[in-house]
N, C-alpha and C. Protein backbone atom coordinates (compact mmCIF):
# COMPACT_ATOMS: atom_id res chain seq x y z
N MET A 1 -12.22 21.98 -47.22
CA MET A 1 -11.16 23.36 -46.99
C MET A 1 -11.59 24.41 -45.96
N PRO A 2 -10.28 24.75 -44.94
CA PRO A 2 -10.90 25.88 -43.94
C PRO A 2 -10.84 27.00 -44.72
N ASP A 3 -11.59 27.87 -43.89
CA ASP A 3 -12.03 29.85 -44.38
C ASP A 3 -10.57 30.27 -43.93
N PRO A 4 -9.94 30.44 -45.17
CA PRO A 4 -8.93 31.32 -44.80
C PRO A 4 -8.25 32.44 -43.93
N SER A 5 -9.80 33.09 -43.57
CA SER A 5 -9.87 34.29 -42.77
C SER A 5 -9.05 33.35 -41.46
N VAL A 6 -9.80 32.42 -41.16
CA VAL A 6 -9.79 31.99 -39.73
C VAL A 6 -8.36 31.00 -39.55
N SER A 7 -7.43 31.21 -38.38
CA SER A 7 -6.57 30.57 -38.04
C SER A 7 -6.83 29.78 -37.15
N PRO A 8 -5.82 28.72 -37.84
CA PRO A 8 -6.08 27.54 -36.82
C PRO A 8 -5.76 27.49 -35.26
N THR A 9 -5.99 26.92 -34.41
CA THR A 9 -5.46 26.80 -33.03
C THR A 9 -4.18 25.94 -32.86
N LEU A 10 -3.89 25.08 -34.12
CA LEU A 10 -2.59 24.34 -33.75
C LEU A 10 -2.51 23.84 -35.30
N ASP A 11 -1.30 24.08 -35.72
CA ASP A 11 -1.01 23.76 -37.39
C ASP A 11 0.63 23.18 -36.94
N LEU A 12 0.02 21.89 -37.59
CA LEU A 12 1.28 20.55 -37.30
C LEU A 12 1.65 20.58 -38.73
N GLN A 13 3.00 20.57 -39.44
CA GLN A 13 3.51 20.15 -40.51
C GLN A 13 4.86 19.79 -40.98
N LEU A 14 5.25 18.71 -41.73
CA LEU A 14 6.28 18.12 -42.01
C LEU A 14 6.37 17.99 -43.74
N SER A 15 7.93 18.32 -43.65
CA SER A 15 8.36 17.77 -45.26
C SER A 15 9.44 16.69 -44.54
N TRP A 16 9.82 15.79 -45.46
CA TRP A 16 10.26 14.33 -45.09
C TRP A 16 10.41 13.30 -46.38
N ARG A 17 11.45 13.38 -47.02
CA ARG A 17 11.72 12.64 -48.01
C ARG A 17 10.70 12.71 -49.12
N ALA A 18 10.42 13.81 -49.49
CA ALA A 18 9.91 14.62 -50.91
C ALA A 18 8.63 14.31 -50.27
N THR A 19 8.11 14.17 -48.91
CA THR A 19 6.95 14.05 -48.64
C THR A 19 6.47 15.59 -48.19
N THR A 20 5.04 15.32 -47.98
CA THR A 20 4.69 16.55 -46.83
C THR A 20 3.37 16.02 -46.24
N GLY A 21 2.80 16.60 -44.73
CA GLY A 21 1.97 16.26 -44.02
C GLY A 21 1.76 17.39 -43.31
N ARG A 22 0.38 17.42 -43.22
CA ARG A 22 -0.21 18.91 -42.36
C ARG A 22 -1.12 18.52 -41.72
N LEU A 23 -1.76 18.75 -40.48
CA LEU A 23 -2.73 18.43 -39.27
C LEU A 23 -2.85 20.03 -38.89
N ARG A 24 -4.47 20.36 -39.25
CA ARG A 24 -4.75 22.20 -38.68
C ARG A 24 -5.80 21.81 -37.97
N PHE A 25 -5.40 22.31 -36.50
CA PHE A 25 -7.02 21.98 -35.78
C PHE A 25 -7.22 23.71 -35.37
N TYR A 26 -8.73 23.55 -35.88
CA TYR A 26 -9.45 24.51 -35.28
C TYR A 26 -10.47 23.98 -34.26
N ASP A 27 -11.58 25.22 -33.74
CA ASP A 27 -12.28 24.81 -31.97
C ASP A 27 -12.66 23.11 -32.15
N HIS A 28 -13.60 23.14 -33.33
CA HIS A 28 -14.16 21.57 -33.15
C HIS A 28 -14.25 20.70 -34.26
N THR A 29 -12.65 21.09 -35.14
CA THR A 29 -12.71 20.44 -36.50
C THR A 29 -10.88 20.08 -36.61
N VAL A 30 -10.93 19.26 -37.85
CA VAL A 30 -9.28 19.07 -37.99
C VAL A 30 -8.97 18.96 -39.18
N HIS A 31 -8.53 19.52 -40.13
CA HIS A 31 -8.16 19.31 -41.46
C HIS A 31 -6.97 18.68 -41.65
N ALA A 32 -6.67 17.91 -42.49
CA ALA A 32 -5.37 17.24 -42.94
C ALA A 32 -5.26 16.94 -44.28
N GLU A 33 -4.16 17.69 -44.73
CA GLU A 33 -3.70 16.74 -45.91
C GLU A 33 -2.34 15.96 -46.06
N THR A 34 -2.13 15.18 -46.80
CA THR A 34 -0.62 14.39 -47.47
C THR A 34 -0.76 14.49 -48.33
N SER A 35 0.98 14.20 -49.00
CA SER A 35 1.09 13.16 -50.12
C SER A 35 1.82 12.17 -49.98
N PHE A 36 1.76 11.69 -48.74
CA PHE A 36 3.01 10.36 -48.56
C PHE A 36 1.95 9.45 -49.02
N GLU A 37 2.50 8.91 -49.93
CA GLU A 37 2.16 7.36 -50.59
C GLU A 37 0.81 8.01 -51.67
N ARG A 38 0.92 8.99 -51.78
CA ARG A 38 -0.05 9.56 -53.19
C ARG A 38 0.75 9.88 -54.10
N ASP A 39 0.06 10.33 -55.33
CA ASP A 39 0.89 10.97 -56.66
C ASP A 39 0.60 12.29 -56.47
N ALA A 40 -0.04 13.00 -55.35
CA ALA A 40 0.00 14.22 -55.19
C ALA A 40 -0.41 14.51 -53.85
N PRO A 41 -0.30 15.89 -53.38
CA PRO A 41 -1.48 16.23 -52.14
C PRO A 41 -2.49 16.10 -52.34
N THR A 42 -3.12 15.19 -51.02
CA THR A 42 -4.45 15.27 -51.02
C THR A 42 -4.92 15.59 -49.74
N GLN A 43 -6.34 15.91 -49.41
CA GLN A 43 -7.00 16.24 -48.69
C GLN A 43 -7.64 15.39 -48.26
N VAL A 44 -7.67 14.52 -47.00
CA VAL A 44 -8.59 13.56 -46.32
C VAL A 44 -9.61 14.36 -46.10
N PRO A 45 -10.93 13.15 -46.95
CA PRO A 45 -11.54 13.34 -46.52
C PRO A 45 -12.48 13.50 -45.32
N MET A 46 -12.32 14.48 -43.91
CA MET A 46 -12.13 14.08 -42.41
C MET A 46 -13.85 13.79 -42.11
N ASP A 47 -15.02 13.97 -43.78
CA ASP A 47 -15.85 13.76 -43.36
C ASP A 47 -16.22 12.09 -43.27
N GLU A 48 -15.36 11.43 -44.09
CA GLU A 48 -15.89 9.92 -43.91
C GLU A 48 -14.61 9.48 -43.16
N VAL A 49 -14.15 9.79 -41.90
CA VAL A 49 -13.29 9.45 -41.83
C VAL A 49 -14.12 8.93 -40.32
N TYR A 50 -13.50 7.55 -39.91
CA TYR A 50 -14.29 7.07 -38.90
C TYR A 50 -12.98 6.63 -37.38
N GLY A 51 -12.07 6.82 -38.09
CA GLY A 51 -11.46 6.46 -36.86
C GLY A 51 -9.76 6.77 -37.04
N TRP A 52 -8.74 7.06 -36.26
CA TRP A 52 -7.60 7.73 -36.63
C TRP A 52 -6.60 6.49 -35.55
N ARG A 53 -5.25 6.45 -35.35
CA ARG A 53 -4.75 5.98 -34.91
C ARG A 53 -3.27 6.78 -35.47
N ILE A 54 -2.13 6.46 -34.54
CA ILE A 54 -0.70 7.32 -34.57
C ILE A 54 0.18 6.02 -34.52
N GLU A 55 1.31 5.65 -35.77
CA GLU A 55 1.86 4.34 -35.63
C GLU A 55 3.00 4.97 -36.05
N PRO A 56 4.26 4.11 -35.33
CA PRO A 56 5.72 4.69 -36.33
C PRO A 56 5.80 4.35 -37.69
N CYS A 57 6.47 5.29 -38.25
CA CYS A 57 7.01 5.09 -39.49
C CYS A 57 8.44 4.81 -39.98
N ASP A 58 9.10 5.67 -39.17
CA ASP A 58 10.70 5.25 -39.06
C ASP A 58 11.36 6.10 -37.48
N PHE A 59 12.51 6.42 -37.57
CA PHE A 59 13.29 6.51 -36.13
C PHE A 59 12.70 8.08 -36.31
N ASP A 60 12.48 8.49 -37.07
CA ASP A 60 12.30 9.65 -36.90
C ASP A 60 11.04 10.94 -37.46
N ALA A 61 9.99 9.73 -37.61
CA ALA A 61 8.40 9.97 -38.05
C ALA A 61 7.50 9.50 -37.41
N VAL A 62 6.49 9.59 -37.41
CA VAL A 62 5.36 8.78 -37.03
C VAL A 62 4.11 9.45 -38.60
N CYS A 63 3.33 8.21 -37.98
CA CYS A 63 2.34 8.46 -39.51
C CYS A 63 0.55 8.45 -38.50
N VAL A 64 0.14 9.48 -38.73
CA VAL A 64 -1.26 9.90 -37.90
C VAL A 64 -2.14 9.23 -39.05
N GLU A 65 -2.57 8.17 -38.61
CA GLU A 65 -3.68 7.38 -39.74
C GLU A 65 -4.86 8.00 -39.75
N PHE A 66 -5.56 7.95 -40.89
CA PHE A 66 -6.77 8.18 -41.07
C PHE A 66 -7.87 7.16 -41.71
N VAL A 67 -8.79 6.59 -40.83
CA VAL A 67 -8.86 5.55 -42.08
C VAL A 67 -10.83 5.93 -41.85
N THR A 68 -10.94 5.63 -43.28
CA THR A 68 -12.42 5.48 -43.83
C THR A 68 -12.56 4.42 -44.57
N ALA A 69 -13.67 4.03 -45.30
CA ALA A 69 -14.20 2.77 -45.80
C ALA A 69 -13.60 2.45 -46.87
N ARG A 70 -13.04 3.23 -47.49
CA ARG A 70 -12.00 3.05 -48.83
C ARG A 70 -10.56 3.01 -48.95
N ASP A 71 -10.50 3.57 -48.11
CA ASP A 71 -8.74 4.15 -47.96
C ASP A 71 -8.11 4.26 -46.15
N THR A 72 -7.10 4.56 -46.29
CA THR A 72 -6.24 4.84 -44.95
C THR A 72 -5.45 5.86 -45.65
N TYR A 73 -5.31 7.13 -45.19
CA TYR A 73 -4.35 8.32 -45.21
C TYR A 73 -3.68 8.34 -44.46
N ARG A 74 -2.67 8.27 -44.84
CA ARG A 74 -1.41 8.26 -43.22
C ARG A 74 -0.68 9.82 -43.41
N VAL A 75 -0.55 10.71 -42.49
CA VAL A 75 -0.13 12.25 -42.86
C VAL A 75 1.47 11.97 -41.53
N LEU A 76 2.48 12.45 -42.23
CA LEU A 76 3.64 12.26 -41.56
C LEU A 76 4.14 13.15 -40.46
N LEU A 77 4.32 13.36 -39.41
CA LEU A 77 4.71 13.94 -38.89
C LEU A 77 6.06 14.06 -37.97
N ASP A 78 6.54 15.03 -37.78
CA ASP A 78 7.89 14.50 -36.39
C ASP A 78 7.62 13.75 -35.59
N THR A 79 8.43 12.85 -34.98
CA THR A 79 7.87 12.21 -33.87
C THR A 79 8.11 13.33 -32.61
N ARG A 80 8.52 14.24 -32.78
CA ARG A 80 8.59 15.12 -31.31
C ARG A 80 6.65 15.90 -31.54
N ASP A 81 6.21 15.85 -32.30
CA ASP A 81 5.01 16.11 -32.59
C ASP A 81 4.00 15.01 -32.03
N GLU A 82 4.08 14.13 -31.63
CA GLU A 82 3.25 12.70 -31.96
C GLU A 82 2.53 13.36 -30.33
N ARG A 83 2.78 13.66 -29.11
CA ARG A 83 1.84 13.94 -28.07
C ARG A 83 1.22 14.93 -28.41
N VAL A 84 1.60 16.05 -28.94
CA VAL A 84 0.42 17.14 -29.07
C VAL A 84 -0.33 16.81 -30.00
N ALA A 85 -0.77 15.95 -31.53
CA ALA A 85 -0.81 15.37 -32.07
C ALA A 85 -2.14 14.73 -31.59
N ARG A 86 -1.81 13.61 -30.49
CA ARG A 86 -2.11 12.94 -29.95
C ARG A 86 -3.53 13.76 -29.15
N LEU A 87 -2.98 14.31 -28.32
CA LEU A 87 -4.16 15.12 -27.19
C LEU A 87 -5.09 15.92 -28.31
N ALA A 88 -4.39 16.77 -29.33
CA ALA A 88 -5.82 17.59 -29.87
C ALA A 88 -6.35 16.58 -30.84
N LEU A 89 -5.86 15.66 -31.16
CA LEU A 89 -6.89 14.88 -31.83
C LEU A 89 -8.02 13.74 -31.27
N GLU A 90 -7.86 13.64 -29.79
CA GLU A 90 -8.38 12.99 -29.04
C GLU A 90 -9.48 14.53 -28.56
N ARG A 91 -9.21 15.18 -28.78
CA ARG A 91 -10.22 16.60 -28.14
C ARG A 91 -11.36 16.51 -29.08
N VAL A 92 -10.50 16.60 -30.72
CA VAL A 92 -11.36 16.78 -31.58
C VAL A 92 -12.69 15.34 -32.24
N LEU A 93 -11.52 14.44 -31.88
CA LEU A 93 -12.45 13.18 -32.80
C LEU A 93 -12.33 12.13 -31.56
N GLY A 94 -12.11 12.33 -30.72
CA GLY A 94 -12.79 11.20 -29.61
C GLY A 94 -10.92 9.99 -29.79
N ALA A 95 -11.11 9.07 -28.80
CA ALA A 95 -10.62 8.21 -28.98
C ALA A 95 -9.84 7.40 -30.15
N SER A 96 -8.70 7.00 -29.80
CA SER A 96 -7.68 6.34 -31.09
C SER A 96 -8.44 5.05 -31.53
N LEU A 97 -7.93 4.40 -32.79
CA LEU A 97 -8.49 2.97 -33.02
C LEU A 97 -7.04 2.18 -32.21
N PRO A 98 -7.35 1.17 -31.86
CA PRO A 98 -6.37 0.57 -31.73
C PRO A 98 -5.23 0.20 -32.52
N SER A 99 -3.82 0.13 -31.71
CA SER A 99 -2.71 -0.19 -32.68
C SER A 99 -3.27 -1.69 -33.73
N GLU A 100 -1.89 -1.18 -34.62
CA GLU A 100 -2.64 -2.35 -35.75
C GLU A 100 -1.20 -2.90 -36.05
N GLY A 101 -0.20 -2.74 -34.99
CA GLY A 101 0.63 -3.42 -34.66
C GLY A 101 1.03 -4.13 -33.57
């Protein structure tokens, strides 16, 4: 959980078709939460993430997929935020995984 006294350098979020997704970027970390394909809002266990990618979800949303050994967490973002999210994720987490499509 991020320190509430520290403001993120970038905060992207989307509420879409009864789901929510949020990416908060700090100097050298990213925090993610999602309710997409989940029973309740879920924090992505970033310490377990070994890769990420951005895939289309629909005509007006993209999925940022965070891959762990046990699960894939999908965080929905507006298609307009895809480029800035990709740049910020590359800065913090390194290169993305190959596309599954």
